[in-house]
Coordinates of C-alpha atoms (C1' of nucleotides) in Angstrom, one line a residue:
Chain A
M1 CA -0.7 74.6 -30.9
R2 CA -4.4 74.5 -31.1
K3 CA -4.4 73.0 -34.5
A4 CA -2.1 70.2 -33.4
L5 CA -4.3 69.5 -30.4
A6 CA -7.3 69.0 -32.7
D7 CA -6.0 65.6 -33.6
W8 CA -6.4 64.5 -30.0
V9 CA -9.2 66.5 -28.2
D10 CA -11.7 69.2 -28.9
L11 CA -11.1 72.0 -26.4
T12 CA -13.4 74.9 -25.8
D13 CA -11.9 78.4 -25.9
N14 CA -12.0 78.4 -22.2
Q15 CA -10.2 75.1 -21.9
F16 CA -7.6 76.1 -24.4
S17 CA -6.8 79.3 -22.7
Q18 CA -6.5 77.4 -19.4
L19 CA -4.0 75.1 -21.1
A20 CA -2.2 78.0 -22.8
E21 CA -1.7 79.7 -19.5
I22 CA 0.8 77.1 -18.2
F23 CA 3.0 77.5 -21.3
N24 CA 5.7 80.0 -21.8
S25 CA 7.2 80.9 -25.2
R26 CA 11.0 80.7 -25.7
T27 CA 13.3 81.3 -28.6
V28 CA 16.8 79.7 -28.9
K29 CA 19.5 79.8 -31.5
A30 CA 20.8 76.8 -33.3
K31 CA 23.1 74.6 -31.3
Q32 CA 21.9 76.1 -28.1
D33 CA 21.2 73.8 -25.1
I34 CA 17.7 73.8 -23.7
L35 CA 18.1 71.1 -21.2
L36 CA 21.3 69.3 -20.0
P37 CA 21.1 65.6 -19.4
H38 CA 20.6 64.2 -15.9
T39 CA 18.8 67.3 -14.7
S40 CA 15.7 66.7 -12.6
V41 CA 13.6 69.2 -14.5
H42 CA 10.3 67.8 -15.8
K43 CA 8.7 69.8 -18.5
I44 CA 6.7 69.3 -21.7
Y45 CA 7.3 71.1 -24.9
F46 CA 5.6 72.2 -28.1
V47 CA 7.8 73.3 -31.0
C48 CA 6.2 76.2 -32.9
D49 CA 9.0 76.6 -35.4
G50 CA 12.4 75.0 -35.8
L51 CA 13.9 71.7 -34.8
L52 CA 15.1 70.2 -31.6
R53 CA 16.9 67.0 -30.8
F54 CA 16.3 65.0 -27.6
Y55 CA 19.3 62.8 -26.7
Y56 CA 20.5 60.3 -24.1
L57 CA 23.9 60.6 -22.6
S58 CA 25.6 57.3 -21.6
D59 CA 27.8 56.6 -18.6
R60 CA 30.7 56.8 -20.9
G61 CA 29.8 60.1 -22.3
V62 CA 28.3 58.9 -25.6
E63 CA 25.3 60.7 -26.9
S64 CA 22.4 58.9 -28.7
N65 CA 19.6 60.8 -30.2
K66 CA 16.3 59.7 -28.9
A67 CA 14.0 61.9 -31.1
F68 CA 13.9 64.8 -33.4
V69 CA 11.1 67.2 -32.7
A70 CA 10.1 69.5 -35.5
E71 CA 7.4 72.3 -35.8
N72 CA 3.9 71.6 -34.5
T73 CA 4.9 68.7 -32.4
F74 CA 4.6 68.0 -28.7
A75 CA 7.4 66.3 -26.7
G76 CA 8.4 65.5 -23.2
A77 CA 8.7 62.6 -20.7
L78 CA 5.0 62.5 -19.8
A79 CA 5.4 59.8 -17.3
A80 CA 8.5 61.2 -15.6
L81 CA 6.7 62.1 -12.4
N82 CA 5.8 58.5 -11.8
L83 CA 9.5 57.8 -11.3
D84 CA 12.0 59.0 -8.8
L85 CA 14.6 59.0 -11.5
P86 CA 16.0 62.2 -13.0
V87 CA 15.2 62.9 -16.6
L88 CA 17.8 61.1 -18.5
Y89 CA 17.9 63.1 -21.7
G90 CA 19.1 66.4 -22.8
I91 CA 17.6 68.8 -25.4
Q92 CA 19.5 70.8 -27.9
A93 CA 18.3 73.1 -30.8
L94 CA 19.4 72.0 -34.3
E95 CA 17.9 75.1 -35.8
P96 CA 16.8 78.5 -34.6
T97 CA 13.7 77.4 -32.7
T98 CA 10.6 78.9 -31.1
Y99 CA 8.9 76.7 -28.6
L100 CA 6.4 76.6 -25.8
V101 CA 7.3 75.0 -22.5
A102 CA 5.3 74.1 -19.4
R103 CA 6.1 72.5 -16.1
L104 CA 5.0 68.9 -16.3
Q105 CA 3.5 69.2 -12.8
D106 CA 1.3 72.1 -14.0
F107 CA 0.1 70.0 -16.9
V108 CA -0.7 67.0 -14.7
D109 CA -2.5 69.3 -12.3
L110 CA -4.9 70.1 -15.1
Y111 CA -6.1 66.5 -15.1
E112 CA -7.9 67.2 -11.8
Q113 CA -9.6 70.3 -13.1
D114 CA -11.2 69.1 -16.3
Y115 CA -11.9 65.7 -17.8
A116 CA -10.8 67.0 -21.2
F117 CA -7.2 67.4 -20.0
E118 CA -7.0 63.9 -18.7
R119 CA -8.1 62.8 -22.1
L120 CA -5.5 65.0 -23.7
G121 CA -2.9 63.4 -21.4
R122 CA -4.0 59.9 -22.5
K123 CA -4.0 60.8 -26.2
F124 CA -0.5 62.3 -25.8
A125 CA 0.8 59.2 -24.0
E126 CA -0.7 56.9 -26.7
W127 CA 0.8 58.9 -29.5
L128 CA 4.2 58.6 -27.8
L129 CA 3.6 54.9 -27.4
I130 CA 3.0 54.3 -31.1
R131 CA 6.2 56.1 -32.0
K132 CA 8.2 54.1 -29.5
E133 CA 6.7 50.9 -30.6
L134 CA 7.9 51.4 -34.1
R135 CA 11.3 52.5 -32.9
T136 CA 11.8 49.4 -30.7
R137 CA 10.7 47.1 -33.5
S138 CA 13.2 48.8 -35.8
L139 CA 16.1 48.6 -33.4
L140 CA 15.3 45.0 -32.5
Q141 CA 14.6 43.5 -35.9
Q142 CA 16.4 45.6 -38.5
Q143 CA 20.0 45.9 -39.4
A144 CA 21.6 49.3 -39.6
K145 CA 21.1 49.6 -43.4
Q146 CA 17.4 48.8 -43.1
R147 CA 17.0 51.2 -40.3
Y148 CA 18.4 53.9 -42.4
V149 CA 16.2 53.1 -45.3
S150 CA 13.2 53.1 -43.0
F151 CA 14.3 56.5 -41.6
M152 CA 14.5 58.0 -45.0
Q153 CA 11.0 56.7 -45.7
N154 CA 9.4 57.8 -42.5
Y155 CA 11.3 61.1 -41.9
S156 CA 12.2 62.2 -45.4
G157 CA 11.8 65.8 -44.4
L158 CA 14.5 65.5 -41.8
I159 CA 17.2 64.1 -44.0
S160 CA 18.3 67.5 -45.2
R161 CA 17.7 69.3 -41.9
V162 CA 19.7 67.0 -39.6
P163 CA 23.5 66.5 -39.9
Q164 CA 24.4 63.0 -40.9
Y165 CA 26.1 62.2 -37.6
H166 CA 23.0 63.0 -35.7
I167 CA 21.0 60.7 -37.8
A168 CA 23.6 58.0 -37.3
S169 CA 23.4 58.6 -33.6
Y170 CA 19.6 58.2 -33.8
L171 CA 20.0 54.9 -35.6
G172 CA 22.4 53.6 -33.0
I173 CA 25.5 53.6 -35.3
T174 CA 28.5 55.8 -35.9
E175 CA 28.7 58.4 -38.6
V176 CA 31.4 56.4 -40.3
S177 CA 29.2 53.4 -40.5
L178 CA 26.3 55.4 -41.9
S179 CA 28.6 56.8 -44.5
R180 CA 29.5 53.3 -45.6
I181 CA 25.9 52.3 -45.7
K182 CA 25.0 55.2 -47.9
R183 CA 27.8 54.3 -50.3
E184 CA 26.5 50.7 -50.5
L185 CA 23.0 51.9 -51.2
A186 CA 24.2 54.2 -53.9
K187 CA 26.1 51.4 -55.5
K188 CA 22.9 49.3 -55.7
Q189 CA 21.0 52.1 -57.3
H190 CA 23.3 52.0 -60.4
F191 CA 22.0 48.5 -61.4
Chain B
M1 CA -6.5 42.1 -10.9
R2 CA -7.9 44.5 -8.5
K3 CA -4.7 44.6 -6.5
A4 CA -2.7 45.4 -9.6
L5 CA -5.0 48.2 -10.5
A6 CA -4.6 49.8 -7.1
D7 CA -1.3 51.2 -8.3
W8 CA -3.1 53.2 -10.9
V9 CA -6.6 54.1 -9.8
D10 CA -9.0 53.6 -7.0
L11 CA -12.1 51.9 -8.3
T12 CA -15.4 51.5 -6.5
D13 CA -16.9 48.1 -6.3
N14 CA -19.3 49.1 -9.0
Q15 CA -16.6 50.4 -11.3
F16 CA -14.5 47.3 -10.8
S17 CA -17.3 45.0 -11.7
Q18 CA -18.0 47.1 -14.8
L19 CA -14.4 46.6 -15.8
A20 CA -14.4 42.9 -14.8
E21 CA -17.4 42.4 -17.0
I22 CA -15.6 42.9 -20.3
F23 CA -12.9 40.4 -19.4
N24 CA -13.0 36.7 -20.0
S25 CA -10.8 34.1 -18.3
R26 CA -8.8 31.7 -20.3
T27 CA -6.3 29.0 -19.6
V28 CA -3.6 27.8 -21.9
K29 CA -0.9 25.1 -21.8
A30 CA 2.8 25.9 -22.2
K31 CA 3.9 26.6 -25.8
Q32 CA 0.4 27.2 -26.9
D33 CA -0.3 30.1 -29.2
I34 CA -2.7 32.8 -28.0
L35 CA -2.4 35.2 -30.9
L36 CA -0.6 34.7 -34.2
P37 CA 1.3 37.7 -35.7
H38 CA -0.2 40.0 -38.2
T39 CA -3.8 39.3 -37.1
S40 CA -6.0 42.3 -36.7
V41 CA -7.3 41.4 -33.4
H42 CA -7.0 44.1 -30.8
K43 CA -7.3 42.9 -27.2
I44 CA -5.8 43.7 -23.8
Y45 CA -4.6 41.1 -21.4
F46 CA -4.1 40.5 -17.7
V47 CA -2.0 37.5 -16.7
C48 CA -3.3 36.0 -13.4
D49 CA -0.8 33.2 -13.3
G50 CA 1.9 31.9 -15.6
L51 CA 4.1 33.6 -18.2
L52 CA 3.5 34.9 -21.8
R53 CA 5.8 36.2 -24.4
F54 CA 4.9 38.9 -26.9
Y55 CA 7.0 38.7 -30.1
Y56 CA 7.4 40.4 -33.4
L57 CA 7.7 38.5 -36.6
S58 CA 9.9 40.1 -39.3
D59 CA 9.4 39.9 -43.0
R60 CA 12.1 37.3 -43.2
G61 CA 10.3 35.1 -40.6
V62 CA 12.6 36.0 -37.7
E63 CA 11.0 36.3 -34.3
S64 CA 12.0 38.9 -31.7
N65 CA 10.6 38.9 -28.3
K66 CA 9.0 42.2 -27.5
A67 CA 8.1 41.5 -23.8
F68 CA 7.7 38.9 -21.2
V69 CA 4.5 39.2 -19.3
A70 CA 4.3 37.4 -15.9
E71 CA 1.6 37.1 -13.3
N72 CA -0.3 40.2 -12.1
T73 CA 0.6 42.2 -15.2
F74 CA -1.4 44.0 -17.9
A75 CA -0.4 43.9 -21.5
G76 CA -1.7 44.9 -24.9
A77 CA -1.3 47.4 -27.7
L78 CA -3.3 50.1 -26.0
A79 CA -3.0 52.6 -28.9
A80 CA -3.7 50.1 -31.6
L81 CA -7.1 51.5 -32.5
N82 CA -5.5 54.8 -33.4
L83 CA -3.8 53.0 -36.3
D84 CA -5.1 51.3 -39.3
L85 CA -2.3 48.8 -39.0
P86 CA -2.8 45.2 -38.0
V87 CA -1.3 44.2 -34.7
L88 CA 2.2 43.3 -35.5
Y89 CA 3.0 40.9 -32.7
G90 CA 2.1 37.4 -31.7
I91 CA 1.6 36.0 -28.2
Q92 CA 2.6 32.6 -26.9
A93 CA 2.5 30.9 -23.5
L94 CA 5.9 30.0 -22.0
E95 CA 4.2 28.3 -19.0
P96 CA 0.8 27.0 -18.2
T97 CA -1.0 30.3 -17.9
T98 CA -4.3 31.7 -16.7
Y99 CA -5.2 35.1 -18.1
L100 CA -8.0 37.5 -18.6
V101 CA -8.7 39.0 -22.0
A102 CA -10.9 41.9 -23.2
R103 CA -11.6 43.4 -26.5
L104 CA -9.7 46.6 -26.7
Q105 CA -12.7 48.4 -28.2
D106 CA -14.7 47.4 -25.1
F107 CA -12.0 48.8 -22.9
V108 CA -11.9 52.1 -24.8
D109 CA -15.7 52.3 -24.7
L110 CA -15.5 52.4 -20.9
Y111 CA -13.6 55.8 -21.2
E112 CA -16.9 57.4 -22.2
Q113 CA -18.8 55.9 -19.3
D114 CA -16.7 56.9 -16.4
Y115 CA -13.9 59.3 -15.8
A116 CA -12.1 56.7 -13.7
F117 CA -11.6 54.5 -16.7
E118 CA -10.1 57.2 -18.8
R119 CA -7.6 57.7 -15.9
L120 CA -6.9 54.0 -15.9
G121 CA -6.2 54.2 -19.6
R122 CA -3.8 57.0 -19.1
K123 CA -2.0 55.3 -16.3
F124 CA -1.7 52.1 -18.3
A125 CA -0.3 54.0 -21.2
E126 CA 2.2 55.9 -19.1
W127 CA 3.3 52.6 -17.5
L128 CA 3.9 51.2 -20.9
L129 CA 5.8 54.3 -21.9
I130 CA 8.2 54.0 -19.0
R131 CA 9.1 50.5 -19.9
K132 CA 9.5 51.3 -23.6
E133 CA 11.7 54.2 -22.7
L134 CA 14.1 52.0 -20.8
R135 CA 14.1 49.4 -23.5
T136 CA 14.8 51.9 -26.3
R137 CA 17.6 53.4 -24.3
S138 CA 19.1 50.0 -23.7
L139 CA 19.0 49.0 -27.3
L140 CA 20.4 52.3 -28.4
Q141 CA 23.2 52.8 -26.0
Q142 CA 24.3 49.5 -24.7
Q143 CA 26.2 46.6 -26.3
A144 CA 24.8 43.1 -26.1
K145 CA 26.8 42.2 -23.0
Q146 CA 25.6 45.2 -21.1
R147 CA 22.0 44.6 -22.2
Y148 CA 22.3 41.1 -20.8
V149 CA 23.7 42.3 -17.5
S150 CA 20.9 44.9 -17.3
F151 CA 18.3 42.2 -18.0
M152 CA 19.6 40.1 -15.2
Q153 CA 19.4 43.0 -12.8
N154 CA 15.9 44.2 -13.9
Y155 CA 14.3 40.8 -14.6
S156 CA 16.2 38.4 -12.3
G157 CA 13.1 36.4 -11.7
L158 CA 12.7 35.6 -15.4
I159 CA 16.2 34.2 -16.0
S160 CA 15.2 30.8 -14.7
R161 CA 11.8 30.8 -16.2
V162 CA 12.6 31.8 -19.8
P163 CA 14.7 29.7 -22.1
Q164 CA 18.0 31.3 -23.0
Y165 CA 17.2 31.6 -26.7
H166 CA 14.1 33.6 -25.9
I167 CA 16.1 35.9 -23.7
A168 CA 18.6 36.3 -26.6
S169 CA 15.8 37.1 -28.9
Y170 CA 14.6 39.8 -26.4
L171 CA 18.0 41.3 -26.4
G172 CA 18.2 41.4 -30.1
I173 CA 21.0 38.8 -30.5
T174 CA 21.3 35.1 -31.3
E175 CA 21.3 32.4 -28.7
V176 CA 24.9 31.6 -29.8
S177 CA 26.0 35.1 -29.2
L178 CA 24.3 35.1 -25.7
S179 CA 26.1 31.9 -24.9
R180 CA 29.4 33.5 -25.7
I181 CA 28.5 36.5 -23.6
K182 CA 27.7 34.4 -20.6
R183 CA 31.1 32.6 -20.9
E184 CA 33.0 35.9 -21.0
L185 CA 31.1 37.2 -18.0
A186 CA 31.8 34.0 -16.1
K187 CA 35.5 34.3 -17.0
K188 CA 35.6 37.8 -15.5
Q189 CA 34.0 36.5 -12.3
H190 CA 37.1 34.3 -11.6
F191 CA 39.4 37.3 -11.1
Chain C
dT1 C1' 37.2 86.6 -51.9
dT2 C1' 40.1 83.7 -48.4
dA3 C1' 40.2 81.4 -44.1
dT4 C1' 38.2 78.7 -40.7
dT5 C1' 35.1 75.5 -39.0
dT6 C1' 32.0 71.8 -39.5
dT7 C1' 30.5 67.8 -41.8
dC8 C1' 31.3 63.9 -44.6
dT9 C1' 34.0 60.3 -46.7
dT10 C1' 37.6 56.9 -47.1
dA11 C1' 41.0 53.5 -45.6
dT12 C1' 42.8 50.3 -42.2
dC13 C1' 42.5 47.3 -38.5
dA14 C1' 40.0 45.6 -34.4
dA15 C1' 35.9 44.0 -32.0
dT16 C1' 31.4 42.4 -32.1
dT17 C1' 27.9 39.7 -33.8
dG18 C1' 25.8 36.3 -37.2
dA19 C1' 25.5 31.8 -39.6
dT20 C1' 26.3 27.2 -39.6
dA21 C1' 27.3 22.8 -38.0
dA22 C1' 28.5 19.6 -34.4
dG23 C1' 28.2 17.8 -30.0
dG24 C1' 27.0 17.9 -24.9
dC25 C1' 23.7 17.7 -21.4
dA26 C1' 19.6 17.6 -19.3
dT27 C1' 14.8 16.2 -19.0
dA28 C1' 11.0 13.6 -20.5
dA29 C1' 9.1 9.8 -23.1
dA30 C1' 9.1 5.0 -24.5
Chain D
dT1 C1' 17.1 1.5 -18.9
dT2 C1' 17.3 3.5 -23.8
dT3 C1' 15.6 6.8 -26.8
dA4 C1' 14.0 11.1 -28.1
dT5 C1' 13.6 15.9 -27.6
dG6 C1' 14.7 20.4 -26.4
dC7 C1' 18.2 23.5 -24.8
dC8 C1' 22.8 25.1 -24.4
dT9 C1' 27.6 25.3 -25.7
dT10 C1' 31.6 25.4 -28.7
dA11 C1' 34.3 26.0 -32.9
dT12 C1' 34.9 28.1 -37.4
dC13 C1' 34.4 31.4 -40.7
dA14 C1' 31.8 35.4 -42.6
dA15 C1' 29.5 39.8 -42.2
dT16 C1' 28.7 43.9 -39.7
dT17 C1' 30.0 47.6 -37.1
dG18 C1' 33.4 50.3 -34.3
dA19 C1' 37.8 53.1 -33.6
dT20 C1' 41.1 55.9 -35.4
dA21 C1' 43.3 58.8 -38.4
dA22 C1' 43.6 61.4 -42.6
dG23 C1' 41.8 64.1 -46.0
dA24 C1' 37.9 66.0 -49.0
dA25 C1' 33.9 68.7 -49.3
dA26 C1' 30.7 71.9 -47.7
dA27 C1' 29.2 75.5 -44.9
dT28 C1' 30.2 79.5 -42.3
dA29 C1' 33.0 83.4 -40.8
dA30 C1' 36.4 86.9 -41.5

DNA sequence: TTATTTTCTTATCAATTGATAAGGCATAAA
DNA sequence: TTTATGCCTTATCAATTGATAAGAAAATAA
């Protein structure tokens, strides 16, 4: 985790152990649920090894993948405490996964203790912002075929690790539609 | 601006005037461009009075409205300096507008001067996160008709202030399609 | 290995949305 | 007033995507 943090802040040994204290390590098998949707449980996560998917659940029971979170990555609804709303997403393991988890409140409490943690919080929020910005733009401006091409470019490592129907769900289309898109793209390659 | 900030941080008079110093006031007429897309100009904005639209421009020249920013609201790509990319959006006034503008670099520099500004930056980022979260969810899970209904609920004040075709562009559909949707919704009302 | 389950593909038809063109309606300008 | 201009609606047809069902292929279990 420390290495991943280095992109955002320089923590002293002391600061880092303060941070590490609020996290607990967990291990889950593939397909295991970590958080069910519409639970009011606010936590933040760091994936050490493996792969998780964060997903929305609509009123009509349809799941949409919100993000895939692989090793050495932080995740979590950082601003959730500012809302009265329950967390809207669920979390499920796609692979056997080891991760660290902390109560969001504990993380936020650190802001009061040391300036460095507030900075960490800001950097984390900004990192999430950038990813969401790209995602919004993609959903708004690109057609499904283009979104898939972009996904392959930006997340090439995930293609082989994530079932096709989960990628389709991430792109906002059905697995059937994605299968069609792949066929069309393959056709073009021949010429 | 001070009143709007109160939701996020308590600034002393001194801190507030430090902040105010980096902002300049501007006035634009309706339809006037404030920032053209693909310019590498990183600024943050506070709209005092009026209404702005922030929009993406695709490779093929199609505009998509990213956000409407009305009075007493902050806006700007807070995390833009973390990227080497140019700012991707443009800004245009939809009404005669008075706004404050600051160089993003000046704003970020304040983080080093006073803890309160770092906190402000974090709160601002988190506020943006929440809005983007809702937007992503809407684009991913809802059909155009539902997105329009949600828009009317969440931004009822904007319906009369923003031309229909700009709302359509915000929803990711054409103005023709939005017109169809409105007709269908009106039909349902009769029964 | 075989059997079972999961994932992916294909076909068909329906629903949604886009593209284009034409016209209506309002507001503002001449 | 008439004339523009901008915005909205409607109609038609095309393209995209969804829904469903059936089967193929791949992965996993027995």
